[in-house]
Short mmCIF file of C-alpha atoms and ligand atoms in Angstrom, two decimals:
data_model
loop_
_atom_site.label_atom_id
_atom_site.label_comp_id
_atom_site.label_asym_id
_atom_site.label_seq_id
_atom_site.Cartn_x
_atom_site.Cartn_y
_atom_site.Cartn_z
CA MET N 321 195.45 67.01 60.78
CA GLN N 322 195.74 67.26 57.04
CA LYS N 323 199.20 68.27 55.83
CA GLN N 324 199.40 71.74 54.39
CA LYS N 325 200.39 72.26 50.73
CA TRP N 326 202.40 75.31 49.89
CA VAL N 327 202.68 77.42 46.76
CA VAL N 328 205.41 80.07 47.05
CA GLY N 329 206.14 82.64 44.37
CA ASN N 330 209.72 83.85 44.04
CA TRP N 331 209.65 87.01 41.99
CA LYS N 332 213.44 87.21 41.87
CA MET N 333 214.58 90.63 40.61
CA ASN N 334 211.28 91.55 38.93
CA GLY N 335 208.51 94.00 39.67
CA ARG N 336 207.81 97.64 40.44
CA VAL N 337 205.41 99.38 42.87
CA ASP N 338 202.50 99.26 40.36
CA PHE N 339 203.14 95.64 39.47
CA THR N 340 203.24 94.66 43.18
CA GLN N 341 199.97 96.47 43.91
CA THR N 342 198.09 95.03 40.94
CA LEU N 343 199.26 91.44 41.30
CA LEU N 344 198.71 91.26 45.08
CA ASP N 345 195.32 93.02 44.92
CA GLN N 346 194.19 90.29 42.52
CA LEU N 347 195.81 87.48 44.53
CA LYS N 348 194.10 88.68 47.70
CA THR N 349 190.65 88.05 46.23
CA LEU N 350 191.35 84.33 45.91
CA ALA N 351 189.51 81.98 48.20
CA ILE N 352 192.26 79.84 49.70
CA PRO N 353 191.32 76.31 50.90
CA GLU N 354 192.25 75.53 54.51
CA ASN N 355 194.89 73.02 53.55
CA VAL N 356 196.74 75.50 51.28
CA GLN N 357 199.38 78.04 52.24
CA ILE N 358 200.45 80.72 49.75
CA GLY N 359 203.58 82.81 49.92
CA VAL N 360 205.09 85.55 47.79
CA ALA N 361 208.68 86.69 47.92
CA PRO N 362 208.97 90.07 46.15
CA PRO N 363 212.25 91.96 45.79
CA LEU N 364 213.29 93.62 49.04
CA PRO N 365 212.23 97.18 48.11
CA TYR N 366 208.62 95.96 47.69
CA LEU N 367 208.50 93.73 50.73
CA ALA N 368 206.97 96.26 53.14
CA GLN N 369 204.44 97.27 50.51
CA SER N 370 203.61 93.61 49.91
CA ALA N 371 203.21 92.88 53.61
CA HIS N 372 200.97 95.89 53.95
CA ILE N 373 198.71 94.84 51.08
CA LEU N 374 198.53 91.26 52.38
CA HIS N 375 198.25 91.98 56.10
CA ASP N 376 194.52 91.11 56.26
CA SER N 377 194.84 88.10 54.02
CA ARG N 378 196.03 84.48 54.55
CA ILE N 379 198.94 85.00 52.16
CA HIS N 380 202.46 85.01 53.57
CA THR N 381 205.08 87.59 52.59
CA GLY N 382 208.71 86.58 52.46
CA ALA N 383 212.18 87.74 51.57
CA GLN N 384 214.37 86.22 48.94
CA ASP N 385 217.38 86.25 51.21
CA VAL N 386 218.47 87.15 54.72
CA SER N 387 221.76 88.37 56.10
CA GLN N 388 224.30 85.99 57.63
CA PHE N 389 224.86 88.73 60.23
CA GLU N 390 222.37 88.71 63.04
CA LYS N 391 223.05 92.02 64.82
CA GLU N 392 222.67 95.43 63.38
CA GLY N 393 225.91 97.24 62.56
CA ALA N 394 228.44 98.12 59.90
CA PHE N 395 227.36 95.69 57.18
CA THR N 396 226.68 97.91 54.15
CA GLY N 397 223.94 96.64 51.93
CA GLU N 398 222.76 93.93 54.32
CA THR N 399 219.30 93.35 55.80
CA ASN N 400 219.11 91.24 58.90
CA ALA N 401 216.35 88.82 59.86
CA GLY N 402 214.97 91.14 62.55
CA MET N 403 214.51 93.92 59.98
CA LEU N 404 212.69 91.58 57.63
CA ARG N 405 210.43 90.50 60.44
CA ASP N 406 209.93 94.16 61.42
CA ILE N 407 208.58 95.04 57.94
CA GLY N 408 206.17 92.15 57.91
CA ALA N 409 208.02 89.20 56.40
CA ASP N 410 207.21 85.81 57.80
CA PHE N 411 209.48 83.64 55.72
CA ALA N 412 212.79 83.92 53.88
CA LEU N 413 214.36 81.91 51.13
CA VAL N 414 217.83 80.72 52.02
CA GLY N 415 220.46 79.29 49.68
CA HIS N 416 218.62 79.66 46.43
CA SER N 417 220.88 78.28 43.67
CA GLU N 418 221.24 81.79 42.17
CA ARG N 419 222.58 83.01 45.51
CA ARG N 420 224.92 80.08 45.75
CA GLN N 421 226.08 80.63 42.13
CA TYR N 422 226.38 84.44 41.92
CA PHE N 423 227.10 85.32 45.54
CA GLY N 424 229.25 82.38 46.59
CA GLU N 425 227.01 81.29 49.43
CA THR N 426 228.42 78.23 51.14
CA GLY N 427 227.03 75.81 53.69
CA GLU N 428 228.80 77.72 56.48
CA ILE N 429 227.06 80.96 55.50
CA LEU N 430 223.72 79.25 55.01
CA VAL N 431 223.70 77.78 58.52
CA LYS N 432 224.01 81.29 59.90
CA LYS N 433 221.23 82.54 57.65
CA ILE N 434 218.90 79.74 58.73
CA GLN N 435 219.75 80.30 62.43
CA ASN N 436 219.21 84.05 62.13
CA ALA N 437 215.86 83.55 60.37
CA LEU N 438 214.71 81.11 63.09
CA HIS N 439 215.81 83.39 65.94
CA ALA N 440 213.86 86.29 64.41
CA GLY N 441 210.73 84.17 63.94
CA LEU N 442 211.03 83.89 60.17
CA CYS N 443 210.40 80.51 58.56
CA PRO N 444 213.43 79.63 56.43
CA ILE N 445 212.80 77.96 53.08
CA TYR N 446 216.11 76.22 52.46
CA CYS N 447 216.74 75.61 48.78
CA ILE N 448 218.81 72.68 47.62
CA GLY N 449 219.48 71.11 44.24
CA GLU N 450 222.11 69.53 42.06
CA ASN N 451 223.47 70.98 38.83
CA LEU N 452 223.37 69.30 35.44
CA GLN N 453 226.95 67.98 35.64
CA GLN N 454 226.28 66.43 39.02
CA ARG N 455 223.14 64.75 37.72
CA GLU N 456 224.95 63.48 34.62
CA ASN N 457 227.60 62.00 36.87
CA LYS N 458 224.87 60.39 39.02
CA LEU N 459 225.98 62.45 42.00
CA GLU N 460 222.59 64.04 42.67
CA LYS N 461 221.70 62.13 45.85
CA GLN N 462 225.13 62.64 47.33
CA VAL N 463 224.94 66.39 46.62
CA ILE N 464 221.46 66.62 48.16
CA SER N 465 222.52 64.68 51.24
CA GLU N 466 225.49 67.04 51.68
CA GLN N 467 223.35 70.08 51.33
CA LEU N 468 220.84 68.63 53.82
CA GLY N 469 223.75 67.96 56.15
CA ILE N 470 223.83 71.54 57.38
CA LEU N 471 220.41 71.05 58.92
CA ASP N 472 222.15 69.00 61.66
CA GLN N 473 223.22 72.36 63.09
CA VAL N 474 219.72 73.93 63.23
CA GLN N 475 216.27 73.00 64.38
CA ALA N 476 215.53 71.15 61.19
CA ASP N 477 211.83 70.51 61.79
CA LYS N 478 211.23 74.27 61.62
CA VAL N 479 212.72 74.55 58.14
CA ILE N 480 210.85 74.22 54.87
CA ILE N 481 212.94 72.48 52.20
CA ALA N 482 212.71 73.32 48.52
CA TYR N 483 214.24 70.84 46.11
CA GLU N 484 215.11 72.66 42.97
CA PRO N 485 217.37 70.90 40.47
CA VAL N 486 219.50 73.74 39.13
CA TRP N 487 219.14 72.53 35.53
CA ALA N 488 215.36 72.91 35.81
CA ILE N 489 215.33 76.48 37.11
CA GLY N 490 214.22 79.03 34.49
CA THR N 491 214.99 76.64 31.70
CA GLY N 492 211.54 75.25 30.99
CA LYS N 493 213.13 71.85 31.49
CA VAL N 494 211.12 70.31 34.32
CA ALA N 495 212.31 67.18 36.10
CA THR N 496 210.38 64.01 35.23
CA GLU N 497 207.81 62.59 37.61
CA GLU N 498 210.18 59.75 38.42
CA GLN N 499 213.06 62.09 39.21
CA ILE N 500 210.89 64.20 41.52
CA ILE N 501 209.38 61.20 43.29
CA ASP N 502 212.81 59.64 43.72
CA MET N 503 214.47 62.73 45.11
CA HIS N 504 211.61 63.71 47.45
CA GLN N 505 211.67 60.18 48.85
CA HIS N 506 215.44 60.48 49.26
CA ILE N 507 215.00 63.76 51.18
CA TYR N 508 212.35 62.28 53.48
CA GLN N 509 214.51 59.21 54.12
CA HIS N 510 217.49 61.44 54.92
CA LEU N 511 215.46 63.39 57.47
CA LEU N 512 214.04 60.19 59.01
CA SER N 513 217.53 58.83 59.34
CA LYS N 514 218.28 61.87 61.49
CA GLN N 515 215.29 61.12 63.74
CA ILE N 516 213.50 64.24 62.45
CA ASN N 517 209.76 64.08 62.78
CA THR N 518 208.67 64.38 59.17
CA ASP N 519 204.99 64.91 60.10
CA ASN N 520 205.80 68.62 60.23
CA ILE N 521 208.26 68.68 57.37
CA THR N 522 207.45 70.43 54.14
CA VAL N 523 209.36 69.63 50.97
CA LEU N 524 208.60 71.81 47.95
CA TYR N 525 209.59 71.14 44.38
CA GLY N 526 210.85 74.01 42.23
CA GLY N 527 212.10 74.38 38.69
CA SER N 528 209.91 75.48 35.75
CA VAL N 529 206.64 74.73 37.53
CA ASN N 530 203.89 76.25 35.43
CA ALA N 531 200.13 76.18 34.84
CA GLU N 532 200.44 73.14 32.60
CA ASN N 533 202.57 70.81 34.75
CA ALA N 534 201.44 71.94 38.25
CA SER N 535 198.64 69.50 38.80
CA VAL N 536 200.87 66.52 38.10
CA ILE N 537 203.79 67.78 40.18
CA LEU N 538 201.74 68.98 43.13
CA ASN N 539 200.04 65.67 43.53
CA LEU N 540 203.12 63.48 43.50
CA PRO N 541 204.00 61.61 46.72
CA ASN N 542 206.14 63.56 49.24
CA VAL N 543 205.68 66.77 47.26
CA ASP N 544 204.23 69.25 49.67
CA GLY N 545 204.04 72.19 47.35
CA ALA N 546 205.97 74.23 44.82
CA LEU N 547 208.40 77.09 44.67
CA VAL N 548 207.53 78.99 41.55
CA GLY N 549 209.69 81.54 39.77
CA GLY N 550 208.67 82.78 36.32
CA ALA N 551 205.10 81.54 36.51
CA SER N 552 204.48 83.46 39.73
CA LEU N 553 204.81 86.80 37.89
CA LYS N 554 201.50 86.36 36.05
CA ILE N 555 198.36 86.23 38.14
CA GLU N 556 196.63 83.77 35.76
CA SER N 557 199.41 81.18 35.88
CA PHE N 558 200.06 81.60 39.62
CA VAL N 559 196.39 81.14 40.44
CA HIS N 560 196.24 78.14 38.08
CA ILE N 561 199.11 76.54 40.00
CA ILE N 562 197.38 77.17 43.35
CA LYS N 563 194.21 75.64 42.06
CA ALA N 564 196.06 72.57 40.85
CA ILE N 565 196.23 71.40 44.45
CA GLU N 566 193.63 68.72 44.93
CA ASN N 567 191.69 69.09 48.09
P1 LIG D 1141 211.41 78.92 37.80
O1 LIG D 1141 212.25 79.31 39.08
O2 LIG D 1141 210.05 78.51 38.24
O3 LIG D 1141 211.40 80.18 36.97
O4 LIG D 1141 212.19 77.80 37.14
C1 LIG D 1141 212.11 78.58 40.27
C2 LIG D 1141 212.99 79.10 41.33
O5 LIG D 1141 214.10 79.56 41.01
O6 LIG D 1141 212.61 79.15 42.52
#
């Protein structure tokens, strides 16, 4: 079976009710090739609306985060995986670098988030990536291996991985083809070394993917799709990125 390619839009903290309706109504009209999977991760207040709009389409709806707490209870402000599933989410981003940076998310917390997502039937998209200093000190592979290490504690072949070098996120500074190829190969090798069946593994690239660079990035070896921030907020650029996948 042909491997699926994914394009996932991460809206971050952007959007309103009208915006959600307009963008998703347009996205729904797109003819999606069989080998392509599309996802959108709107802010939590618009997730149920998004799932409702997309329920009769092939487009997946996801959350940008999921609670480390599995059971309902006294956790003010939190949303557990079961609730996300209940309102129609089918995937959740976990460990996005902005969550690691601004909310102090550590490997220990992220394991719980991935486990909770899997228990509830949500596909976790686990985000990993080195920062600029780590890359300048040639520590990027070590950092990525460490971040991948937490997958030893979960059913790793059920997790989508998104490699997003932190220095390329929202900066317009995209990694070079060589850097992407090199790191995606490293990720595949790491998983193979753990006896994980990589036939079912999906490794996305993220970081300033846009309409101009998408066709090159999406067709690199071991790149199974893209996690798109800024360029997913405009229908033209998001559709352009989707269409950049060669059939
Ligand atoms: P960007 O964000 O495409 O705006 O760089 C990517 C991401 O953070 O997932």
